[in-house]
Coordinates of N, CA and C in Angstrom, one line a residue:
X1 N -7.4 -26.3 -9.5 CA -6.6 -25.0 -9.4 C -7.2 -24.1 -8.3
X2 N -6.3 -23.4 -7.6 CA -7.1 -22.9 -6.3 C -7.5 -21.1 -7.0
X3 N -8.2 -20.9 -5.8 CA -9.0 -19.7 -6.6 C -7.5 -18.7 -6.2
X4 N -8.1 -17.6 -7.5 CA -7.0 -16.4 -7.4 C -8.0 -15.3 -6.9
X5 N -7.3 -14.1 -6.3 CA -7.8 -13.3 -5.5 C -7.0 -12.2 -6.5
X6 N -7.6 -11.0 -6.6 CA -7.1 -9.1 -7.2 C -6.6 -8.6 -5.8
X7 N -5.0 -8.3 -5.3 CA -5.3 -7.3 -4.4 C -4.7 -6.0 -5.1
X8 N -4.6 -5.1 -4.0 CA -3.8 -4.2 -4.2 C -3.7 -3.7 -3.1
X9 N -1.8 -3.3 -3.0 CA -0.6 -3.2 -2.2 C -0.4 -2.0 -2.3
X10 N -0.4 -1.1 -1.5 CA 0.1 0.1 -1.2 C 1.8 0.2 -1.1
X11 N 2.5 1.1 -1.4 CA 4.0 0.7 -1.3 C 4.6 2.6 -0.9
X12 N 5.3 2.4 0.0 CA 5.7 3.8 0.0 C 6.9 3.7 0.3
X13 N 7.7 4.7 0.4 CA 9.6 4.9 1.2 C 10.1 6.4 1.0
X14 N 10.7 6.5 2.5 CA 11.4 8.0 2.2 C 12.6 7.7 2.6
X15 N 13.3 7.0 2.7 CA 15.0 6.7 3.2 C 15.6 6.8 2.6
X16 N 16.8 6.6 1.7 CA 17.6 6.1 0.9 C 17.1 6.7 -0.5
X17 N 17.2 5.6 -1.5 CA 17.4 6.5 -2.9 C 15.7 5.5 -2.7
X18 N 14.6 5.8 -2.8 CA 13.2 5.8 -2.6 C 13.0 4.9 -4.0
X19 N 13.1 5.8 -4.8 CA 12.8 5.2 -6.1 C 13.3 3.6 -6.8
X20 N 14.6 3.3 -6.5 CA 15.3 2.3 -6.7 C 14.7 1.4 -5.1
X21 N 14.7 1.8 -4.1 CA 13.7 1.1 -3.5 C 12.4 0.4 -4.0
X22 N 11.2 1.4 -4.3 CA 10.2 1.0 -4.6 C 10.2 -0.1 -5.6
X23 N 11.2 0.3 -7.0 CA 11.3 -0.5 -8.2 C 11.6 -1.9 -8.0
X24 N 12.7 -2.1 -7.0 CA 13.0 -3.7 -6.7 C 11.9 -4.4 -5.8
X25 N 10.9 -3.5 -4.8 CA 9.5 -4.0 -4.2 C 8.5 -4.6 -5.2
X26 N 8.5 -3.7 -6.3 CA 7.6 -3.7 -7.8 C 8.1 -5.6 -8.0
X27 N 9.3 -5.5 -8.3 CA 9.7 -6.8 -8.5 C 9.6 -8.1 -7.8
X28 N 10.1 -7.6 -6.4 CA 10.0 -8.5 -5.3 C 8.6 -8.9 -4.7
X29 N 7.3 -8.3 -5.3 CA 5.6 -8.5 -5.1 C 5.4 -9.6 -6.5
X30 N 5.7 -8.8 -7.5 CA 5.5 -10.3 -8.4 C 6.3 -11.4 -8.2
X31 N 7.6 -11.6 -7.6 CA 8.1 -13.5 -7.6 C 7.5 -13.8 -6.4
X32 N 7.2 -12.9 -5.4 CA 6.2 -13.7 -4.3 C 5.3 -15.0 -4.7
X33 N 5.3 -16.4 -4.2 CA 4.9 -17.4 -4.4 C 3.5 -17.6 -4.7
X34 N 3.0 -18.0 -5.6 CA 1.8 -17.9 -6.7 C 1.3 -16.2 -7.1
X35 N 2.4 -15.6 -6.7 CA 1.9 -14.5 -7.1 C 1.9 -13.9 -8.4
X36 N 1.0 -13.1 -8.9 CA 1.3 -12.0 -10.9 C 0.6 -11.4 -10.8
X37 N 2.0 -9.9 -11.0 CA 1.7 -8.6 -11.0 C 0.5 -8.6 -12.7
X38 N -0.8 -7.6 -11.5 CA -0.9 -7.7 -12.7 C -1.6 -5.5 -13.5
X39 N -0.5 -4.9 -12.3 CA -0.7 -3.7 -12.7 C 0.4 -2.7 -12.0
X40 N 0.9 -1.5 -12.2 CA 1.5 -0.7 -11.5 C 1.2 0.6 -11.7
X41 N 0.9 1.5 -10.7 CA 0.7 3.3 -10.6 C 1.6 3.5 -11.7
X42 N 2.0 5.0 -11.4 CA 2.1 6.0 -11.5 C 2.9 5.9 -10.4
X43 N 4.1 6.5 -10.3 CA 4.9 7.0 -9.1 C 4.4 8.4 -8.7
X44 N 3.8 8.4 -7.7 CA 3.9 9.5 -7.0 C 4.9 10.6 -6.0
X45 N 5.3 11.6 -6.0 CA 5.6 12.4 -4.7 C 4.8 12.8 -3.7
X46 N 4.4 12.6 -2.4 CA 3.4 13.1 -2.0 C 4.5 13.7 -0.1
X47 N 3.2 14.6 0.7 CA 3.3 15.2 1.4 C 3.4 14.0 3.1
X48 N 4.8 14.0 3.6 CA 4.2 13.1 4.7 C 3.1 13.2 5.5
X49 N 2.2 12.5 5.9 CA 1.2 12.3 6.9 C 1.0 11.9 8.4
X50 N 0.8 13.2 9.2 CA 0.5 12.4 10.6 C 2.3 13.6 11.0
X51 N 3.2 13.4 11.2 CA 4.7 13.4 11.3 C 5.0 14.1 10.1
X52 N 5.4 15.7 10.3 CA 5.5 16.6 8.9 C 7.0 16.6 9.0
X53 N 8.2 16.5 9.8 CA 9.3 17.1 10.1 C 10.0 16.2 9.6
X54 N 9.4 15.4 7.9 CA 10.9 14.4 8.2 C 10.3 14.7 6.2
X55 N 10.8 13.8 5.1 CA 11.0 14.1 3.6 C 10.1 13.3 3.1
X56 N 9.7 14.2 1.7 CA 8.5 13.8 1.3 C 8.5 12.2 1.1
X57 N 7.1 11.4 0.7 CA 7.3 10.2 0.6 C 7.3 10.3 -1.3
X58 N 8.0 8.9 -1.6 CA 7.4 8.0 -2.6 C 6.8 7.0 -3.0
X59 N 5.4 7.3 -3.6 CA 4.2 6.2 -3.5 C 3.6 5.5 -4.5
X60 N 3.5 4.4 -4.1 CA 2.8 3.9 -5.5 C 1.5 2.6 -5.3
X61 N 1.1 2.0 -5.5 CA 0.0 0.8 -6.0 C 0.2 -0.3 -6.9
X62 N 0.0 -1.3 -6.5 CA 0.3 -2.6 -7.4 C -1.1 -3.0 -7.2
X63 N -1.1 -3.9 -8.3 CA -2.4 -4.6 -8.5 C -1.7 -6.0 -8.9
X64 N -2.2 -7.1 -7.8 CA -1.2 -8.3 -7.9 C -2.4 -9.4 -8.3
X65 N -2.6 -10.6 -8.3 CA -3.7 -12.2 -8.1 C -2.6 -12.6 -7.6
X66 N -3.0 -13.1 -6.5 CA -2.9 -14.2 -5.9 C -3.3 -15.0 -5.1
X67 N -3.0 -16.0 -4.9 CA -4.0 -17.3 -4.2 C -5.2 -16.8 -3.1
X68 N -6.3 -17.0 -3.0 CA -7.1 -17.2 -2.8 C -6.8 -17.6 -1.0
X69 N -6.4 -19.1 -0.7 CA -6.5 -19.3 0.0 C -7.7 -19.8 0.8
X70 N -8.0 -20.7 1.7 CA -9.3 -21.6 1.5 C -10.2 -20.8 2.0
X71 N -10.1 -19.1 2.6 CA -11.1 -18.2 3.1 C -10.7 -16.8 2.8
X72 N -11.4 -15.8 2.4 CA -10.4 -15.0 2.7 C -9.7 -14.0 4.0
X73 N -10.1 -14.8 5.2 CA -9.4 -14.5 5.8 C -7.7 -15.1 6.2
X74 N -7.8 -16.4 5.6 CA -6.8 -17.2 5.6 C -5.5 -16.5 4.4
X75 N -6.1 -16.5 3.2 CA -5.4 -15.3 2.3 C -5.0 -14.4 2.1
X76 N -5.8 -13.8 3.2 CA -5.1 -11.9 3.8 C -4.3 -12.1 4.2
X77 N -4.1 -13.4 5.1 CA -3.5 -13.1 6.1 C -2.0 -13.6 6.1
X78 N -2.3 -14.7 4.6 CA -0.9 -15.4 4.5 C -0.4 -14.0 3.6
X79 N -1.3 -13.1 3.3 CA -0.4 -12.2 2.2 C 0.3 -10.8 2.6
X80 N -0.6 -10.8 4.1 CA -0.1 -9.9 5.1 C 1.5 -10.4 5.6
X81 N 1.7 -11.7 6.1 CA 3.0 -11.8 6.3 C 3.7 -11.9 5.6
X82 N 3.8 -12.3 4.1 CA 4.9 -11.9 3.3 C 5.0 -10.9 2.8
X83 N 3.9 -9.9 2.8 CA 4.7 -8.3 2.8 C 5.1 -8.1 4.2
X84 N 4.6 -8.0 5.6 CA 5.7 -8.1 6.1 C 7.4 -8.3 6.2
X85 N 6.9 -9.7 5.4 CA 8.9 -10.4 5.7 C 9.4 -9.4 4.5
X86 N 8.4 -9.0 3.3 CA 9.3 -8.3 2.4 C 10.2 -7.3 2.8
X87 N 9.3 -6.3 3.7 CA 10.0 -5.4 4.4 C 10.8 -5.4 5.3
X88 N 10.9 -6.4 5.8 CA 11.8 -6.4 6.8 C 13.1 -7.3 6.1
X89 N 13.3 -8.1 4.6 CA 14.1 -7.9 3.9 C 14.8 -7.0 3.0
X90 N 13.9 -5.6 2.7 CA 14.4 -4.7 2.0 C 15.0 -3.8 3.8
X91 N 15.3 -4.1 5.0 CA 16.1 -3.5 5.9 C 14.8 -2.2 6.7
X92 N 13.6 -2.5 6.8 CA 12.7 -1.7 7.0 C 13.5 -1.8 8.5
X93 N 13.4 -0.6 9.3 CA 13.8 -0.7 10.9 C 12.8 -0.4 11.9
X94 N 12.4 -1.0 13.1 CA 11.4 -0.6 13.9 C 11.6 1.0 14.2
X95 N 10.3 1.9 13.8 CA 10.6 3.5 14.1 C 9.2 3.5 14.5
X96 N 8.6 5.1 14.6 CA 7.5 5.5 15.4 C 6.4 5.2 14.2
X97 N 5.2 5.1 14.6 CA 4.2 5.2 13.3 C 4.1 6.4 12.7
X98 N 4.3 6.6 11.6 CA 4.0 7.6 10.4 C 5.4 8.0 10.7
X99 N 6.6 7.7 11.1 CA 7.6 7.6 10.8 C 8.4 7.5 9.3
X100 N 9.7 8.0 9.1 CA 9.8 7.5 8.0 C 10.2 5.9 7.8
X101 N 10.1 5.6 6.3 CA 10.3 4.0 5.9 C 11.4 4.3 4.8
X102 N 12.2 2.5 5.1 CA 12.7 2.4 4.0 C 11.5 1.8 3.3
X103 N 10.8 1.0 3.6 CA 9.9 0.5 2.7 C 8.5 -0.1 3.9
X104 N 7.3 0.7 3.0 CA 5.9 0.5 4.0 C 4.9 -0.2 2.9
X105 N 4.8 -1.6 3.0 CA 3.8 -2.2 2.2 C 2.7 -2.3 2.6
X106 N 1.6 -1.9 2.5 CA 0.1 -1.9 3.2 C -0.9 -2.6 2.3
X107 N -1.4 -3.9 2.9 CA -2.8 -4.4 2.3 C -4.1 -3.6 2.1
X108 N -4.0 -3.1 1.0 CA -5.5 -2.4 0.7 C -6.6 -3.0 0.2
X109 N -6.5 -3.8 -0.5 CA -8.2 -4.7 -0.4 C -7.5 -6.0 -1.1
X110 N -8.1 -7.0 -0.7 CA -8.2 -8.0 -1.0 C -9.1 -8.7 -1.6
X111 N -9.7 -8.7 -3.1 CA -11.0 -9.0 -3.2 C -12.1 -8.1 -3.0
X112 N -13.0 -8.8 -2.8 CA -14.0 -8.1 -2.1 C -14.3 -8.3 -0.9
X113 N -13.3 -8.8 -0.4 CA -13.7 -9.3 1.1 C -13.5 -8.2 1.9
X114 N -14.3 -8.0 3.5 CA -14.6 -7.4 4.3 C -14.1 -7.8 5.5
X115 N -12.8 -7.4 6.0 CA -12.1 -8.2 7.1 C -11.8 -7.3 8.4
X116 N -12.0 -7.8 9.6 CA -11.2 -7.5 11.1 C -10.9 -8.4 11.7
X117 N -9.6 -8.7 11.5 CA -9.5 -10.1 11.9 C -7.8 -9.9 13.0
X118 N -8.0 -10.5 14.0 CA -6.4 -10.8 14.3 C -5.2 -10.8 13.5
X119 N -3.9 -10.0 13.8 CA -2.7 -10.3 13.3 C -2.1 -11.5 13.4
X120 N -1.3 -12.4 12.6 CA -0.6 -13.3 13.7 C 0.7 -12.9 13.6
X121 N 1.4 -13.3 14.5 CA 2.9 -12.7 15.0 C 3.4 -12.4 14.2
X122 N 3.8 -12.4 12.6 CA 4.4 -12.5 11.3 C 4.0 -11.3 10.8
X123 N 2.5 -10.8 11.0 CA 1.8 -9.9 10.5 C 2.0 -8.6 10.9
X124 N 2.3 -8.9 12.3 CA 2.2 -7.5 13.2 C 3.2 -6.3 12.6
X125 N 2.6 -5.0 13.0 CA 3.4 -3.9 12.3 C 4.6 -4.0 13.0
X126 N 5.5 -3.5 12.5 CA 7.0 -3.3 12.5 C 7.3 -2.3 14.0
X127 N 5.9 -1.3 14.2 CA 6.3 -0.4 14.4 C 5.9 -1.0 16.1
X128 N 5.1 -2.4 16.2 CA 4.7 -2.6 17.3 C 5.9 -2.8 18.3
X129 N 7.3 -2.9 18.1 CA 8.3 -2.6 19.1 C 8.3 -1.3 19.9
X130 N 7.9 -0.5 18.9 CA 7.8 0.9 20.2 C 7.0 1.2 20.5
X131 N 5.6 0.6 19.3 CA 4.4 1.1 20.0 C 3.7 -0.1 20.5
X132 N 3.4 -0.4 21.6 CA 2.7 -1.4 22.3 C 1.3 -1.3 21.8
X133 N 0.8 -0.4 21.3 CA -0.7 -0.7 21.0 C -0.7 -0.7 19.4
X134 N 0.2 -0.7 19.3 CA 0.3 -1.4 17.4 C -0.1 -2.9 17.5
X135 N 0.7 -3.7 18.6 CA 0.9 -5.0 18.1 C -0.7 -5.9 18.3
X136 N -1.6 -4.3 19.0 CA -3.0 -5.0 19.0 C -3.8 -4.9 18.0
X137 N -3.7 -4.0 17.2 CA -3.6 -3.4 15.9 C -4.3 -4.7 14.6
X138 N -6.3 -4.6 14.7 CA -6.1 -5.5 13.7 C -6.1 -5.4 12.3
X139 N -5.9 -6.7 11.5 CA -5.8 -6.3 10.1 C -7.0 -6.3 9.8
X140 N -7.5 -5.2 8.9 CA -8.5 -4.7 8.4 C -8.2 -4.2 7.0
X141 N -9.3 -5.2 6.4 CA -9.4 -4.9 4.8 C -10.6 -4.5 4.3
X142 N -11.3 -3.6 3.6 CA -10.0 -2.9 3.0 C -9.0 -2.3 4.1
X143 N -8.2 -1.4 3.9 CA -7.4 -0.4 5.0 C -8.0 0.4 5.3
X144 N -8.6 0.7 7.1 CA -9.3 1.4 7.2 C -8.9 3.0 6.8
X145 N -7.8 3.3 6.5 CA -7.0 4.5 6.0 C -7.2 4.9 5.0
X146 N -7.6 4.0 4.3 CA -7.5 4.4 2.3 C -8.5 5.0 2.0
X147 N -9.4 6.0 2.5 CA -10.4 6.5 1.9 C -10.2 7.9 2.3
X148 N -9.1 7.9 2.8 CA -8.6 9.3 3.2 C -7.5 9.9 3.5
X149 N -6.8 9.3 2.5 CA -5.0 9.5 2.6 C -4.9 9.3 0.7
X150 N -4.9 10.6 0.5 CA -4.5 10.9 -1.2 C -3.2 10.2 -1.5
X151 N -3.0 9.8 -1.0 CA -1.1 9.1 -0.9 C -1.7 7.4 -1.7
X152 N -2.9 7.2 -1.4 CA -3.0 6.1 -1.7 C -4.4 5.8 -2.8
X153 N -4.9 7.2 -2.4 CA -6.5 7.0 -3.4 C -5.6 7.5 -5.0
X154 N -4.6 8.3 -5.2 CA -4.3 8.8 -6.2 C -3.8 7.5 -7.2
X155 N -2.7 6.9 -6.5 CA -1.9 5.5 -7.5 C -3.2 4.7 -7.7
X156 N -4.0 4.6 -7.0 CA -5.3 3.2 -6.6 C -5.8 3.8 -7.7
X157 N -6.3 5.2 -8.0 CA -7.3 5.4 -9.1 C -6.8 5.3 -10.4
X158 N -5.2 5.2 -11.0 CA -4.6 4.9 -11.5 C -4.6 3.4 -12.4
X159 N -5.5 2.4 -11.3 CA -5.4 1.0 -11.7 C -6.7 0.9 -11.5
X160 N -7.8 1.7 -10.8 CA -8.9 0.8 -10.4 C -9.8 1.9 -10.0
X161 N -10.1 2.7 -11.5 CA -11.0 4.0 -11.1 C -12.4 3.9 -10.9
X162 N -12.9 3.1 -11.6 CA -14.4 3.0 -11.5 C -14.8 1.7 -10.5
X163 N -13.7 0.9 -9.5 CA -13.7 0.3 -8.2 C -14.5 1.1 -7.3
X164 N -15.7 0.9 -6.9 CA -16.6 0.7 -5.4 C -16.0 -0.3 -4.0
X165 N -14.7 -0.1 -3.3 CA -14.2 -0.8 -2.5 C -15.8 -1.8 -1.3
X166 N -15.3 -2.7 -0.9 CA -16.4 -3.2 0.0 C -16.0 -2.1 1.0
X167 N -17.8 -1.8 1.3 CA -18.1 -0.5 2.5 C -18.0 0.4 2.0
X168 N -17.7 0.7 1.1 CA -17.5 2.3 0.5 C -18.8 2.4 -0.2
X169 N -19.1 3.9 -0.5 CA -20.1 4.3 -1.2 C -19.7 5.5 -2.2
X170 N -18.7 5.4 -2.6 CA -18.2 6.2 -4.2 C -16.8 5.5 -4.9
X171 N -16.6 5.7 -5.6 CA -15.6 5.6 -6.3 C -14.5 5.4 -6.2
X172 N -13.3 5.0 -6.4 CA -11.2 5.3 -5.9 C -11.5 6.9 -6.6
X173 N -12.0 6.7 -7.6 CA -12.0 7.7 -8.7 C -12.5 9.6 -7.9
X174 N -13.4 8.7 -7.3 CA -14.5 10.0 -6.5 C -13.7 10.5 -5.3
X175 N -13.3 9.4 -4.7 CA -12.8 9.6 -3.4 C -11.1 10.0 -3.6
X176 N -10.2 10.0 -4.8 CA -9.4 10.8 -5.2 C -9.8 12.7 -5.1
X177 N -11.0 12.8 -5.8 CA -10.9 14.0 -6.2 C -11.2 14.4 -4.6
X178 N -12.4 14.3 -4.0 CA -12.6 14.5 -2.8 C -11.5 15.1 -2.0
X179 N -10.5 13.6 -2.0 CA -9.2 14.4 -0.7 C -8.5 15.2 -1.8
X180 N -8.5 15.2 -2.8 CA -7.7 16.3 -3.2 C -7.8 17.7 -3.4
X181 N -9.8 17.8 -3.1 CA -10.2 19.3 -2.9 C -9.2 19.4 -1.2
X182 N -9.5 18.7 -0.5 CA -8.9 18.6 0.9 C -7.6 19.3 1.3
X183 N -6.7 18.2 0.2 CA -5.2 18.0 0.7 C -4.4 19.6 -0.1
X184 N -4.9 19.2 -1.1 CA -4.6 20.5 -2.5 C -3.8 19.9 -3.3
X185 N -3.3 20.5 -4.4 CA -2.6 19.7 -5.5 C -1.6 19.5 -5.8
X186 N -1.0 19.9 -4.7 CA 0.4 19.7 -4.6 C 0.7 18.2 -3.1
X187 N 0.0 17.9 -2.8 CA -0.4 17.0 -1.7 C 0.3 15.3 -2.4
X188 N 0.1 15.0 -3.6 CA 0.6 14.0 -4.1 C 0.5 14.3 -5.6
X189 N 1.5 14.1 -6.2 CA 2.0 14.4 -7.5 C 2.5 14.2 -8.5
X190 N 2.3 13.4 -9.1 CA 3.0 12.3 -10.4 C 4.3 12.5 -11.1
X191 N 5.4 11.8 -10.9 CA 6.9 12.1 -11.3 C 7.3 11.2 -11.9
X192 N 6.2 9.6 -12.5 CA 7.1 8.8 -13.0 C 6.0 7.8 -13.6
X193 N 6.3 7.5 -14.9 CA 5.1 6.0 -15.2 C 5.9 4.5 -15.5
X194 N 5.2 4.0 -15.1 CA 5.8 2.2 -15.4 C 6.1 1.9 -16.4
X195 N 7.4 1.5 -17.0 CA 8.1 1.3 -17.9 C 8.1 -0.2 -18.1
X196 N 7.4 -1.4 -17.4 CA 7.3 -2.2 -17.9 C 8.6 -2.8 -16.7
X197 N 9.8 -2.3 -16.1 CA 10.8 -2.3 -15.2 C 11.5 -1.5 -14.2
X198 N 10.6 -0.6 -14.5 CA 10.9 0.8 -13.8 C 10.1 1.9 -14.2
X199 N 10.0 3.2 -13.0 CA 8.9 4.3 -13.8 C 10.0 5.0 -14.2
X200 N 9.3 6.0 -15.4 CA 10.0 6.3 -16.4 C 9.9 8.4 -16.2
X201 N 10.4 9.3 -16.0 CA 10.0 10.3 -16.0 C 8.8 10.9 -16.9

């Protein structure tokens, strides 16, 4: 039996009806091939980041197993392109970075592995059509972003509070409150819990 790996998947969208987005992503992460779900946030509302002039996002966290793969750089990377292809099946469109999404899946840790590794073509951001220095862009696990974007420490601490990420030196838990003295408390905001098929108000 090949080994199973814990990740967890960052999920966001401001386009369209967000919510009904996210929910069928929720879905469409667990039939992924050897994959099971094996957790879901809290739906959040949070503040966009980077690009203020466009509507708030909605965000959430999965906690998935799956395969392993014979390294883990080999299993980032096959897990990186099928969230890729996911998004670009739910109609994701090349736009600017921190742009809005119909749907933005981000690998946030994989294990405990420690990765900087090359994209391969499948992997590359979406957004590398307009931005030429995206598509150089490597994948790095955990994300080098997640320890400072409440967008993603809040859902994370939700499933994985007393998690020490590889390279980190506090908590999802710690590093929640942290950006939240930062951001303030209206920055990301809980509007919905997992119903088992959907979050629920």
């Amino acid at each position: 039996m090949s080994r199973r790996v814990r990740a967890y998947i960052g999920l966001g969208a401001n386009v369209g009806d967000s919510q009904a987005t996210l929910t069928e992503a929720v879905a469409a992460l667990g039939a992924m091939p050897g994959a099971r779900l094996r957790g879901v946030s809290r739906l959040y509302r949070t503040a966009p980041v980077g690009v203020t002039d466009q509507p708030d996002f909605l965000n959430a966290v999965v906690a998935i197993d799956v395969r392993g793969g014979a390294d883990a750089a080999s299993g980032a990377t096959q897990l990186l392109v099928g969230l890729k292809g996911l998004e670009r099946s739910f109609g994701r469109r090349r736009r600017r970075r921190w742009g809005p999404r119909e749907l933005d899946l981000d690998l946030l840790m994989f294990g405990r592995a420690r990765l900087s590794i090359e994209r391969p073509p499948g992997g590359a951001p979406l957004s590398a059509a307009l931005d030429p220095g995206a598509a150089a862009r490597l994948l790095e696990v955990p994300h080098p972003s997640a320890a400072d974007r409440l967008f993603v420490l809040a859902p994370l601490a939700d499933l994985a509070p007393g998690l020490v990420p590889p390279g980190w030196h506090e908590t999802v838990r710690t590093a929640a409150e942290r950006r939240r003295a930062i951001e303030g408390p209206n920055a990301a905001v809980p509007i919905g819990r997992w119903a088992g098929d959907r979050w629920l108000p």
